[in-house]
Coordinates of C-alpha atoms in Angstrom, one line a residue:
Chain A
X183 CA -26.6 201.9 -48.3
X184 CA -25.7 199.8 -51.4
X185 CA -24.5 201.4 -54.5
X186 CA -22.8 200.4 -57.8
X187 CA -20.7 202.9 -59.8
X188 CA -19.7 202.3 -63.4
X189 CA -17.8 205.5 -64.2
X190 CA -17.3 204.7 -67.8
X191 CA -20.4 205.6 -69.7
X192 CA -19.2 204.7 -73.1
X193 CA -16.1 203.0 -74.4
X194 CA -14.9 202.4 -78.0
X195 CA -12.1 200.1 -78.9
X196 CA -10.8 198.7 -82.1
X197 CA -11.2 195.0 -82.7
X198 CA -8.6 192.8 -81.0
X199 CA -7.8 195.3 -78.4
X200 CA -8.2 194.5 -74.7
X201 CA -10.7 196.5 -72.7
X202 CA -11.4 196.7 -69.0
X203 CA -14.8 197.8 -67.6
X204 CA -14.7 199.2 -64.1
X205 CA -17.1 198.6 -61.3
X206 CA -16.9 200.0 -57.8
X207 CA -19.5 199.0 -55.2
X208 CA -20.5 200.2 -51.8
X209 CA -22.0 198.0 -49.1
X210 CA -22.1 197.8 -45.3
X211 CA -22.8 194.0 -45.3
X212 CA -20.0 191.6 -45.0
X213 CA -21.8 189.0 -47.1
X214 CA -22.8 190.1 -50.5
X215 CA -22.9 189.0 -54.1
X216 CA -21.6 190.7 -57.3
X217 CA -22.8 190.1 -60.8
X218 CA -22.0 191.1 -64.4
X219 CA -24.7 191.1 -67.1
X220 CA -24.4 191.8 -70.8
X221 CA -27.2 193.6 -72.7
X222 CA -26.8 193.2 -76.5
X223 CA -28.9 195.3 -78.9
X224 CA -31.7 192.8 -78.7
X225 CA -32.5 194.0 -75.2
X226 CA -32.4 191.0 -72.9
X227 CA -29.8 190.9 -70.2
X228 CA -27.5 187.9 -70.3
X229 CA -25.8 186.6 -67.1
X230 CA -22.0 186.5 -67.2
X231 CA -20.7 185.9 -63.7
X232 CA -21.6 185.7 -60.1
X233 CA -19.2 186.2 -57.2
X234 CA -19.7 186.1 -53.4
X235 CA -17.9 188.3 -51.0
X236 CA -15.8 185.4 -49.5
X237 CA -14.3 184.4 -52.8
X238 CA -11.7 186.9 -54.1
X239 CA -10.2 184.6 -56.6
X240 CA -10.0 186.0 -60.1
X241 CA -11.8 184.1 -62.7
X242 CA -11.1 183.6 -66.4
X243 CA -13.7 182.3 -68.9
X244 CA -12.3 182.3 -72.4
X245 CA -11.6 185.9 -73.4
X246 CA -13.4 187.2 -70.3
X247 CA -11.7 187.7 -66.9
X248 CA -12.8 189.3 -63.7
X249 CA -10.7 190.9 -61.0
X250 CA -12.4 191.1 -57.6
X251 CA -10.6 193.3 -55.0
X252 CA -12.3 193.8 -51.6
X253 CA -9.6 196.3 -50.5
X254 CA -10.8 198.7 -53.2
X255 CA -14.4 197.5 -53.5
X256 CA -14.0 196.8 -57.1
X257 CA -15.1 194.1 -59.4
X258 CA -13.6 194.9 -62.8
X259 CA -14.2 193.0 -66.0
X260 CA -11.7 192.6 -68.8
X261 CA -12.3 191.4 -72.4
X262 CA -9.2 190.2 -74.1
X263 CA -8.9 190.5 -77.9
X264 CA -12.3 192.1 -78.2
X265 CA -14.6 191.2 -81.1
X266 CA -17.5 193.1 -82.7
X267 CA -19.9 190.7 -81.0
X268 CA -18.8 192.0 -77.7
X269 CA -20.5 195.3 -78.5
X270 CA -23.2 195.7 -75.8
X271 CA -24.1 197.5 -72.6
X272 CA -22.5 195.8 -69.6
X273 CA -24.0 196.1 -66.1
X274 CA -22.4 195.4 -62.8
X275 CA -24.8 194.5 -60.0
X276 CA -24.7 194.0 -56.2
X277 CA -27.0 192.4 -53.7
X278 CA -26.5 192.0 -49.9
X279 CA -27.2 188.9 -48.0
X280 CA -29.7 190.8 -45.8
X281 CA -31.8 191.9 -48.7
X282 CA -31.2 189.2 -51.3
X283 CA -34.5 190.0 -53.0
X284 CA -33.1 193.2 -54.3
X285 CA -30.3 193.5 -56.8
X286 CA -28.9 196.9 -57.4
X287 CA -27.6 197.6 -60.9
X288 CA -25.0 200.1 -61.9
X289 CA -25.8 202.6 -64.7
X290 CA -24.0 200.4 -67.3
X291 CA -21.1 200.8 -69.7
X292 CA -21.8 200.9 -73.4
X293 CA -19.0 199.1 -75.2
X294 CA -18.5 199.6 -79.0
X295 CA -16.0 197.4 -80.7
X296 CA -15.0 198.8 -84.1
X297 CA -13.9 196.5 -86.8
Chain B
X253 CA -36.9 176.1 -75.3
X254 CA -37.2 177.5 -71.8
X255 CA -37.2 181.2 -71.3
X256 CA -39.1 184.4 -70.6
X257 CA -41.4 185.9 -73.0
X258 CA -42.5 189.5 -72.9
X259 CA -45.1 191.0 -75.1
X260 CA -45.6 193.2 -76.9
X261 CA -42.1 194.4 -77.9
X262 CA -43.3 197.9 -78.6
X263 CA -46.3 199.6 -77.0
X264 CA -47.8 203.0 -77.4
X265 CA -50.1 204.5 -74.9
X266 CA -52.1 207.7 -74.8
X267 CA -51.9 209.8 -71.7
X268 CA -54.4 208.9 -69.1
X269 CA -54.7 205.3 -70.2
X270 CA -53.7 202.2 -68.2
X271 CA -51.7 199.5 -70.1
X272 CA -50.6 196.0 -69.2
X273 CA -47.3 194.4 -70.1
X274 CA -47.2 190.7 -70.3
X275 CA -44.4 188.4 -68.9
X276 CA -44.5 184.6 -69.1
X277 CA -41.9 182.1 -68.0
X278 CA -41.6 178.4 -68.5
X279 CA -38.5 177.9 -66.4
X280 CA -40.5 176.8 -63.3
X281 CA -38.9 179.7 -61.4
X282 CA -40.5 180.9 -58.1
X283 CA -39.2 184.5 -58.3
X284 CA -40.2 187.0 -60.8
X285 CA -39.2 190.7 -61.2
X286 CA -40.0 193.8 -63.1
X287 CA -37.4 196.4 -63.8
X288 CA -37.5 199.8 -65.5
X289 CA -34.5 200.9 -67.6
X290 CA -33.9 204.6 -68.5
X291 CA -30.9 205.8 -70.4
X292 CA -27.9 206.2 -68.1
X293 CA -29.7 205.0 -65.0
X294 CA -29.3 201.2 -65.1
X295 CA -32.2 199.1 -64.0
X296 CA -34.5 200.0 -61.2
X297 CA -36.8 197.5 -59.5
X298 CA -40.5 198.1 -59.7
X299 CA -42.1 195.0 -58.2
X300 CA -41.0 191.5 -57.4
X301 CA -42.7 188.3 -56.4
X302 CA -41.2 185.3 -54.6
X303 CA -44.3 183.1 -54.7
X304 CA -47.8 182.9 -56.3
X305 CA -50.3 185.4 -54.8
X306 CA -47.6 187.4 -53.1
X307 CA -45.5 190.4 -54.3
X308 CA -43.6 193.3 -52.9
X309 CA -42.9 196.8 -54.0
X310 CA -39.5 197.7 -55.3
X311 CA -37.8 201.0 -55.3
X312 CA -40.1 202.7 -57.8
X313 CA -43.5 201.1 -57.4
X314 CA -45.7 204.2 -57.5
X315 CA -48.0 204.3 -60.5
X316 CA -47.6 200.5 -61.2
X317 CA -49.5 197.4 -60.2
X318 CA -48.9 193.7 -60.6
X319 CA -50.5 190.4 -60.0
X320 CA -49.2 186.8 -59.5
X321 CA -52.1 184.5 -60.0
X322 CA -50.0 181.8 -61.7
X323 CA -46.4 180.8 -61.2
X324 CA -45.7 181.3 -64.9
X325 CA -47.2 184.8 -65.2
X326 CA -46.4 188.2 -63.7
X327 CA -48.1 191.0 -65.6
X328 CA -47.3 194.6 -65.0
X329 CA -49.9 197.4 -65.3
X330 CA -48.7 200.9 -65.9
X331 CA -51.5 203.1 -64.6
X332 CA -52.3 206.7 -65.5
X333 CA -50.8 207.7 -62.1
X334 CA -47.3 207.0 -63.4
X335 CA -46.0 210.4 -64.3
X336 CA -43.3 209.5 -66.7
X337 CA -44.0 206.0 -68.1
X338 CA -42.0 206.1 -71.3
X339 CA -39.2 203.6 -70.7
X340 CA -37.9 200.2 -71.5
X341 CA -39.4 197.5 -69.2
X342 CA -37.6 194.2 -68.4
X343 CA -39.1 191.2 -66.7
X344 CA -36.8 188.6 -65.0
X345 CA -37.1 185.4 -63.1
X346 CA -34.9 183.3 -60.9
X347 CA -35.1 180.0 -59.0
X348 CA -35.0 182.0 -55.8
X349 CA -34.1 185.5 -54.7
X350 CA -32.0 187.0 -57.5
X351 CA -29.4 188.2 -55.0
X352 CA -28.8 184.8 -53.6
X353 CA -26.5 182.3 -55.2
X354 CA -28.5 182.1 -58.4
X355 CA -28.7 184.0 -61.7
X356 CA -31.6 185.9 -63.1
X357 CA -33.0 185.3 -66.6
X358 CA -34.4 188.2 -68.5
X359 CA -37.0 188.7 -71.2
X360 CA -36.3 190.8 -74.3
X361 CA -38.2 193.8 -72.9
X362 CA -41.1 196.0 -73.8
X363 CA -40.5 199.5 -75.0
X364 CA -43.4 201.7 -73.8
X365 CA -44.0 205.1 -75.3
X366 CA -46.6 207.6 -74.2
X367 CA -48.0 209.6 -77.1

């Protein structure tokens, strides 16, 4: 069965601090896809990154970076030098190649960046 | 601008009434989805459609119905059979299955409250 766990329900950091959001997934498929989405207070989810199971390279995009480790089934997301605009709920998600129509979302982590 | 439009943003329903949530997209996407978001539970898939005049049940379809008569439109009806309809509803679309190598685009959501 597929499952996504985001153990951190809420995180508060002071502006300019670095913060890592954890994501642990479970899947029996060897081919799968991992996603991160951001949900600002306005409500809509914004796509951040997509990673397939054959690509374990870490990725950096500006202040955002992602660490994908198949050995620990984790896909963690780090924000460097956090800003108030980073305050949002962040969702990690998983889909398997066999059931690509269904994306399973984790419960989300609510990040508050305090000025 | 291309995107997904959900309406209304807020909706109040009396118990026993059916209510329809609108979702329109002008991205020319084939796939459309409805998710329900409850606090601390992430997003759960209600229904999805990969092509006009075809749709499939998601994980929590009971008490809901959909139609896909046009590529651009995927309305969701919350029926009186839905026991606990108060939630935040998100519509999404993608070029193909959201779990494949593509991202999903989300609307700003409809917050439904039963009074």
